[in-house]
Coordinates of C-alpha atoms and ligand atoms in Angstrom, one line a residue:
M42 CA -85.6 135.2 -72.0
T43 CA -85.6 131.5 -71.3
L44 CA -88.8 129.8 -72.9
A45 CA -87.0 126.3 -72.8
S46 CA -87.7 126.0 -68.7
L47 CA -90.8 126.9 -68.7
Q48 CA -91.4 124.7 -70.9
E49 CA -89.8 122.1 -68.3
E50 CA -92.1 123.0 -65.6
L51 CA -94.8 122.4 -67.4
D52 CA -93.2 118.9 -68.5
D53 CA -92.3 118.6 -65.3
L54 CA -96.2 119.1 -64.3
S55 CA -96.6 116.7 -65.9
S56 CA -95.1 113.8 -64.9
R57 CA -96.2 114.5 -61.8
G58 CA -99.7 114.9 -63.3
L59 CA -100.0 118.0 -61.9
Y60 CA -101.1 120.1 -65.4
R61 CA -104.1 121.6 -65.4
S62 CA -106.0 123.2 -67.8
C63 CA -109.4 124.0 -68.3
R64 CA -112.2 122.4 -69.5
K65 CA -114.7 124.3 -71.5
V66 CA -118.2 124.6 -70.4
E67 CA -120.5 124.8 -74.0
A68 CA -123.9 124.3 -72.0
L69 CA -126.6 123.9 -68.8
E70 CA -129.1 122.9 -67.5
G71 CA -130.8 122.3 -63.7
G72 CA -127.8 120.3 -62.6
R73 CA -125.9 119.4 -65.1
I74 CA -123.5 120.3 -67.3
R75 CA -122.2 119.9 -70.9
V76 CA -118.9 119.4 -71.7
D77 CA -116.6 118.4 -75.5
G78 CA -120.1 117.6 -76.1
K79 CA -121.3 115.3 -73.4
W80 CA -124.3 115.7 -71.1
L81 CA -122.8 115.1 -67.1
I82 CA -124.1 115.8 -63.9
H83 CA -122.4 118.7 -62.6
L84 CA -120.8 118.0 -59.2
A85 CA -118.3 120.8 -60.2
S86 CA -120.5 124.2 -59.4
N87 CA -120.3 126.2 -55.7
N88 CA -123.9 128.0 -57.1
Y89 CA -125.1 126.3 -54.2
L90 CA -128.5 127.7 -54.2
G91 CA -128.6 127.7 -58.3
L92 CA -129.0 131.9 -58.2
A93 CA -126.7 132.4 -60.6
Q94 CA -129.3 130.7 -63.4
H95 CA -132.2 132.4 -61.2
P96 CA -134.7 134.3 -63.4
R97 CA -134.9 137.0 -60.8
V98 CA -131.6 136.8 -61.0
I99 CA -131.1 137.5 -64.6
R100 CA -133.7 139.8 -64.4
A101 CA -132.1 142.5 -62.4
A102 CA -129.2 142.5 -63.9
K103 CA -130.2 143.0 -67.6
E104 CA -132.0 145.9 -65.9
A105 CA -129.0 147.2 -64.6
L106 CA -127.5 146.7 -68.0
D107 CA -130.4 148.0 -69.9
R108 CA -129.9 152.2 -67.7
F109 CA -126.1 151.5 -67.3
G110 CA -124.6 149.2 -69.6
M111 CA -121.4 147.3 -68.9
G112 CA -118.2 148.2 -67.1
A113 CA -118.3 151.0 -64.4
G114 CA -115.8 152.7 -66.6
S115 CA -114.2 154.3 -63.0
A116 CA -112.8 152.6 -59.4
R117 CA -115.4 153.2 -57.2
L118 CA -113.4 156.3 -55.0
I119 CA -113.5 157.9 -59.0
G120 CA -116.6 158.0 -60.3
G121 CA -117.2 154.6 -60.5
T122 CA -119.8 154.0 -57.1
F123 CA -123.4 153.3 -58.8
P124 CA -126.7 153.7 -56.7
E125 CA -126.6 149.2 -57.2
H126 CA -122.8 149.1 -55.2
E127 CA -123.7 151.1 -52.3
A128 CA -127.6 149.8 -52.5
L129 CA -125.9 146.3 -51.9
E130 CA -122.9 146.8 -49.5
E131 CA -126.3 148.3 -47.1
E132 CA -128.0 145.2 -47.5
L133 CA -124.6 143.0 -47.0
A134 CA -124.6 145.1 -43.8
R135 CA -127.6 144.0 -42.8
F136 CA -128.1 140.5 -43.9
K137 CA -124.4 140.1 -41.9
Q138 CA -126.1 141.8 -39.2
T139 CA -122.7 144.5 -38.2
E140 CA -122.5 148.5 -38.9
A141 CA -120.8 148.6 -42.4
A142 CA -119.9 146.2 -45.7
V143 CA -117.6 147.0 -48.7
L144 CA -117.5 145.3 -52.1
F145 CA -114.5 144.5 -53.7
P146 CA -114.4 143.2 -57.3
T147 CA -114.0 139.6 -56.8
G148 CA -113.4 137.4 -53.2
Y149 CA -109.7 137.4 -54.3
M150 CA -109.4 141.1 -53.6
A151 CA -111.4 141.2 -50.3
N152 CA -108.9 139.4 -49.1
L153 CA -106.2 140.7 -50.3
G154 CA -107.4 143.9 -49.3
V155 CA -108.9 142.9 -45.8
L156 CA -105.4 141.9 -44.3
T157 CA -103.4 144.8 -46.2
G158 CA -105.4 147.2 -45.3
L159 CA -105.4 147.1 -42.0
L160 CA -102.2 145.3 -41.3
K161 CA -98.3 145.4 -41.2
A162 CA -94.7 145.3 -40.1
G163 CA -95.4 144.4 -36.3
D164 CA -98.7 143.4 -36.9
L165 CA -99.5 139.6 -36.8
V166 CA -101.8 137.1 -38.8
I167 CA -102.6 133.9 -37.9
G168 CA -104.0 131.3 -40.2
D169 CA -105.6 128.0 -40.2
R170 CA -102.7 125.9 -41.8
L171 CA -105.6 124.6 -44.5
N172 CA -106.7 127.6 -45.6
H173 CA -107.7 130.0 -49.3
A174 CA -104.8 130.8 -51.2
S175 CA -106.0 134.2 -51.2
L176 CA -105.5 134.3 -47.8
I177 CA -102.5 133.1 -47.9
D178 CA -101.0 135.9 -50.5
A179 CA -102.9 138.3 -48.5
A180 CA -100.8 137.3 -45.1
R181 CA -97.4 137.6 -47.7
L182 CA -98.3 141.3 -48.8
S183 CA -99.1 142.2 -46.2
S184 CA -96.0 142.0 -44.8
A185 CA -97.7 141.8 -40.4
T186 CA -94.9 138.7 -39.3
F187 CA -97.5 135.4 -40.7
R188 CA -97.8 132.2 -38.5
V189 CA -99.7 128.9 -39.0
Y190 CA -101.8 126.2 -36.8
P191 CA -102.5 122.7 -37.4
H192 CA -105.9 123.1 -39.1
G193 CA -108.8 123.5 -36.9
D194 CA -106.4 123.4 -33.5
A195 CA -107.7 126.3 -31.0
Q196 CA -105.5 124.9 -28.7
R197 CA -102.9 125.0 -30.7
L198 CA -103.7 128.8 -31.9
E199 CA -103.9 130.2 -28.6
K200 CA -100.6 128.6 -28.0
T201 CA -99.1 130.4 -30.7
L202 CA -100.5 133.9 -29.4
R203 CA -99.7 133.0 -25.9
L204 CA -96.7 133.2 -27.3
H205 CA -96.1 136.0 -29.8
R206 CA -98.8 138.1 -29.4
R207 CA -96.8 140.7 -26.8
G208 CA -94.4 142.5 -29.3
H209 CA -97.3 143.0 -32.2
R210 CA -99.4 146.2 -32.5
R211 CA -102.6 144.0 -34.6
A212 CA -103.3 140.8 -33.9
L213 CA -105.4 139.0 -36.7
I214 CA -106.9 134.8 -36.8
V215 CA -108.1 134.1 -39.8
T216 CA -109.9 131.3 -40.7
E217 CA -112.4 130.0 -42.9
G218 CA -116.1 129.7 -41.7
V219 CA -116.4 127.0 -44.4
F220 CA -113.4 125.3 -46.0
S221 CA -113.4 125.0 -49.8
M222 CA -111.7 121.9 -49.9
D223 CA -112.6 119.9 -47.3
G224 CA -116.3 120.9 -46.6
D225 CA -115.9 121.0 -42.7
L226 CA -116.2 124.2 -40.5
A227 CA -114.0 126.2 -38.7
P228 CA -114.7 125.2 -34.5
L229 CA -115.6 129.8 -34.6
T230 CA -116.9 129.9 -30.7
E231 CA -113.9 128.6 -29.0
L232 CA -111.4 130.9 -31.7
V233 CA -113.9 134.5 -31.1
S234 CA -112.6 133.4 -27.3
I235 CA -109.6 133.0 -27.9
A236 CA -109.3 136.4 -30.4
R237 CA -111.1 138.1 -27.1
R238 CA -109.4 136.8 -24.5
Y239 CA -105.7 137.7 -26.9
E240 CA -107.2 141.5 -28.0
A241 CA -107.3 140.3 -31.9
W242 CA -109.1 140.5 -34.6
L243 CA -111.0 137.9 -36.1
L244 CA -111.5 137.5 -40.2
V245 CA -113.6 134.1 -41.3
D246 CA -113.8 133.9 -44.6
D247 CA -117.6 132.6 -45.4
A248 CA -117.4 132.0 -49.2
H249 CA -118.5 128.8 -48.8
A250 CA -121.2 129.5 -46.0
T251 CA -122.9 132.6 -46.9
G252 CA -126.8 131.4 -48.2
V253 CA -125.9 128.7 -47.1
F254 CA -125.2 128.7 -43.3
G255 CA -127.4 129.7 -40.5
Q256 CA -131.2 129.4 -40.3
N257 CA -131.4 132.7 -42.5
G258 CA -128.3 131.6 -44.0
R259 CA -126.7 134.5 -42.8
G260 CA -122.9 131.8 -42.7
T261 CA -121.8 130.0 -40.1
L262 CA -121.4 133.1 -37.1
E263 CA -125.5 132.9 -38.0
H264 CA -124.7 128.4 -38.0
F265 CA -122.9 128.6 -34.5
R266 CA -125.4 131.2 -33.3
I267 CA -122.2 133.7 -31.8
P268 CA -123.4 137.6 -32.1
S269 CA -121.7 139.3 -35.3
G270 CA -120.7 142.6 -32.9
G271 CA -116.6 143.0 -33.8
I272 CA -116.2 140.4 -36.2
L273 CA -114.7 140.4 -39.5
Q274 CA -117.1 138.6 -41.9
M275 CA -115.9 138.6 -45.7
G276 CA -118.0 136.8 -48.2
T277 CA -118.6 136.2 -52.0
L278 CA -121.2 136.8 -54.4
S279 CA -119.5 134.3 -56.9
K280 CA -120.7 131.6 -55.4
G281 CA -124.2 131.3 -52.7
L282 CA -125.2 134.0 -54.6
G283 CA -124.3 133.5 -58.1
S284 CA -123.4 136.9 -58.7
L285 CA -119.6 137.6 -59.4
G286 CA -117.6 140.1 -56.8
G287 CA -116.0 140.2 -53.3
F288 CA -117.0 141.8 -49.7
L289 CA -116.1 142.4 -46.1
A290 CA -119.0 143.5 -43.3
G291 CA -118.1 144.8 -39.7
P292 CA -117.2 147.8 -37.6
R293 CA -117.6 150.9 -39.7
E294 CA -114.0 152.0 -38.5
V295 CA -112.8 148.8 -40.2
I296 CA -114.4 149.3 -43.3
E297 CA -113.8 153.6 -43.4
T298 CA -110.3 152.3 -43.8
L299 CA -110.7 150.2 -46.2
K300 CA -112.2 152.4 -48.5
N301 CA -109.7 155.5 -47.0
K302 CA -106.5 152.1 -47.7
A303 CA -106.9 148.8 -49.8
R304 CA -105.4 149.2 -52.5
P305 CA -107.2 146.3 -54.4
F306 CA -110.4 149.0 -53.1
I307 CA -108.9 151.5 -54.5
Y308 CA -106.7 151.0 -57.3
T309 CA -109.2 148.8 -59.3
T310 CA -112.3 149.4 -61.8
A311 CA -116.1 149.8 -59.8
P312 CA -117.8 146.4 -60.2
P313 CA -120.4 146.3 -63.4
P314 CA -123.0 146.9 -61.5
S315 CA -125.2 144.5 -63.2
C316 CA -122.9 141.8 -60.7
A317 CA -123.9 144.2 -57.7
A318 CA -127.5 144.0 -59.0
A319 CA -127.5 140.6 -59.2
A320 CA -126.4 140.0 -55.8
L321 CA -129.0 142.0 -54.4
E322 CA -131.5 140.1 -56.3
A323 CA -129.8 137.1 -55.3
L324 CA -130.3 138.6 -51.2
R325 CA -134.0 139.0 -51.5
I326 CA -134.7 135.6 -52.8
V327 CA -132.2 133.7 -50.0
K328 CA -134.7 135.9 -47.2
E329 CA -137.5 134.7 -49.4
E330 CA -136.9 131.6 -51.0
P331 CA -135.8 129.2 -47.7
Q332 CA -137.2 125.7 -49.9
L333 CA -133.8 126.3 -52.4
R334 CA -131.7 126.4 -48.6
S335 CA -134.1 123.1 -47.4
K336 CA -133.6 121.4 -50.5
L337 CA -129.6 121.4 -50.9
W338 CA -129.7 120.6 -46.9
A339 CA -131.4 117.2 -47.3
H340 CA -129.2 116.7 -51.0
V341 CA -126.3 116.8 -48.7
K342 CA -127.8 114.4 -45.9
R343 CA -128.9 112.0 -49.0
W344 CA -125.5 112.4 -50.7
T345 CA -123.3 111.8 -47.9
R346 CA -125.4 109.0 -46.5
A347 CA -125.5 107.1 -50.2
L348 CA -121.6 107.7 -50.8
K349 CA -120.5 106.0 -47.5
E350 CA -123.1 103.7 -47.9
I351 CA -121.3 102.1 -51.1
G352 CA -117.8 102.7 -49.0
L353 CA -116.2 105.7 -50.0
H354 CA -114.1 107.3 -47.4
L355 CA -115.3 111.3 -47.2
I356 CA -113.8 113.8 -45.7
S357 CA -116.4 115.6 -44.2
E358 CA -119.9 115.2 -44.5
E359 CA -120.6 119.1 -42.9
S360 CA -121.3 121.3 -45.6
P361 CA -122.6 120.6 -50.1
I362 CA -118.6 120.6 -50.2
V363 CA -118.8 116.7 -50.0
P364 CA -114.6 115.4 -50.9
I365 CA -114.0 112.0 -51.0
R366 CA -110.1 110.9 -49.9
V367 CA -108.6 108.9 -52.9
G368 CA -104.8 109.5 -52.2
A369 CA -102.7 110.1 -55.3
N370 CA -102.9 112.5 -57.7
G371 CA -102.9 109.9 -60.5
D372 CA -105.2 107.7 -59.0
T373 CA -107.9 110.6 -58.2
M374 CA -107.6 112.2 -61.7
G375 CA -107.2 108.7 -63.1
L376 CA -110.7 108.5 -61.2
A377 CA -112.2 112.1 -62.7
R378 CA -111.7 110.9 -65.9
A379 CA -114.0 107.5 -65.5
L380 CA -115.9 109.7 -63.7
F381 CA -116.8 111.8 -66.5
E382 CA -116.3 108.3 -68.4
G383 CA -119.6 107.4 -67.3
G384 CA -121.3 110.7 -66.8
V385 CA -120.3 113.0 -63.8
Y386 CA -118.1 116.3 -63.7
A387 CA -116.5 115.8 -60.6
P388 CA -112.8 117.4 -60.4
G389 CA -109.9 116.2 -59.2
I390 CA -108.4 118.2 -56.7
R391 CA -104.4 118.0 -56.6
P392 CA -101.7 120.2 -54.3
P393 CA -100.7 122.4 -53.9
T394 CA -104.4 123.5 -53.7
V395 CA -104.8 120.8 -51.1
P396 CA -101.5 119.1 -49.2
A397 CA -99.4 116.2 -51.1
G398 CA -100.8 112.7 -50.4
T399 CA -104.4 113.7 -50.3
A400 CA -105.6 114.6 -53.6
R401 CA -109.4 113.9 -53.4
I402 CA -112.5 114.2 -55.9
R403 CA -114.4 117.2 -54.7
T404 CA -118.2 117.5 -54.8
S405 CA -120.4 120.0 -54.7
L406 CA -124.5 120.0 -54.5
T407 CA -127.0 122.4 -55.5
A408 CA -130.3 123.2 -55.1
L409 CA -130.7 122.7 -58.9
H410 CA -129.4 118.5 -59.0
T411 CA -132.8 117.0 -58.4
E412 CA -132.7 113.4 -56.0
A413 CA -133.0 111.4 -59.9
D414 CA -129.3 113.2 -60.6
L415 CA -127.6 112.1 -57.2
E416 CA -129.1 109.0 -58.2
E417 CA -127.9 109.0 -61.2
A418 CA -124.7 110.3 -59.7
L419 CA -124.2 107.5 -57.2
A420 CA -124.8 104.4 -59.9
V421 CA -121.6 105.7 -62.0
F422 CA -119.8 106.5 -58.4
Q423 CA -120.8 102.7 -57.6
G424 CA -119.5 102.2 -61.4
V425 CA -116.5 103.2 -61.6
T426 CA -114.4 102.0 -57.4
S427 CA -114.3 98.8 -56.5
G428 CA -115.2 100.2 -53.0
D429 CA -111.9 101.0 -51.4
V430 CA -110.9 104.2 -52.5
Ligands
LIG36 C1 -112.6 130.1 -49.3 C2 -112.8 131.5 -50.0 N1 -111.9 132.2 -50.1 C3 -112.1 133.7 -51.3 C4 -112.4 132.4 -52.3 C5 -112.2 133.4 -53.4 O1 -113.7 134.1 -53.9 P1 -114.2 134.2 -55.6 O2 -114.0 133.7 -56.2 O3 -115.1 135.4 -55.2 O4 -112.6 135.8 -55.4 C6 -112.5 131.9 -52.4 C7 -113.1 130.9 -53.8 O5 -112.9 131.1 -54.9 C8 -112.7 130.5 -51.9 O6 -112.6 129.1 -51.7

């Protein structure tokens, strides 16, 4: 065992400004977070609608805890399917306007499950270059031929299919609906038409869009007014819905196949019923309180305009994820530290999460923020940047 070699690798990460460590959250209040004894404006959460703290969500989880206790105790197929799991799957299918849906313990596992459950050697998976790590890991684990197209480039995707579609059994195009570190949207209308033309499936990872995009919060398909038939919609319960878990919504045959073949569904304990109950209540709130979504989008408009006015370079301004381009790892982490000192919690994002040379400060907005929070945060940004970031 060469622990020394591990230490060498850790030292190397440090010397390149890539060492990572967790910060402990001590308390949360509205749009603020307490870390290291200090209250800061929280610009690092994907709890877009604030539902993780919504009283109805908390009550639903508590009621399920009282009825069933904490852990599910078994895998779904063995004895771990509770009424909350089934009710949530039915509601997710209705919400996403698909025939059926299946739950996984996390969004990461949902992606692993979908790709490995549907594909094998001899199949083809083609993904956007900036896809989330879980989609890349899933593609690798599936044993299918894995190709990548430049970010958002539908023409290159089509070229890859033209060259490689024949000779492969199934083909799956994989994209995020809203990209988690760039905040921009996939060209879904084009991707849908390419998928049809080449008899490929399209998987849209709507981790950051569920509850947030579209008139009813259904996600990016609703945003682009694309009918959901035949499209595979992955989502997570852990961001806009404020709970924990992942899911796939799609045609019945796909869902039944995953229940029978996806190892991250079969060989793991079912998600706690309280998490499913919380997400189910969150879906009701998404429907009943559209004002949360309106407030969030008003924040996005105000925040992006204000950051540009102080001279910051935004990577995108299409979603509640608003990343500010910096470039070098050291500069990015220095800026994140200065923001922290000033009272703003906004993480620096470095490779390998994003491509080398594109390190950034990722800000994310939620309906828990007030206008005053954002004004205060803006003043901090103005104070710590000279306008040339
Ligand atoms: C695009 C994307 N897909 C999948 C996931 C995984 O979801 P979860 O956090 O529920 O595992 C995340 C975030 O973590 C994500 O950003």
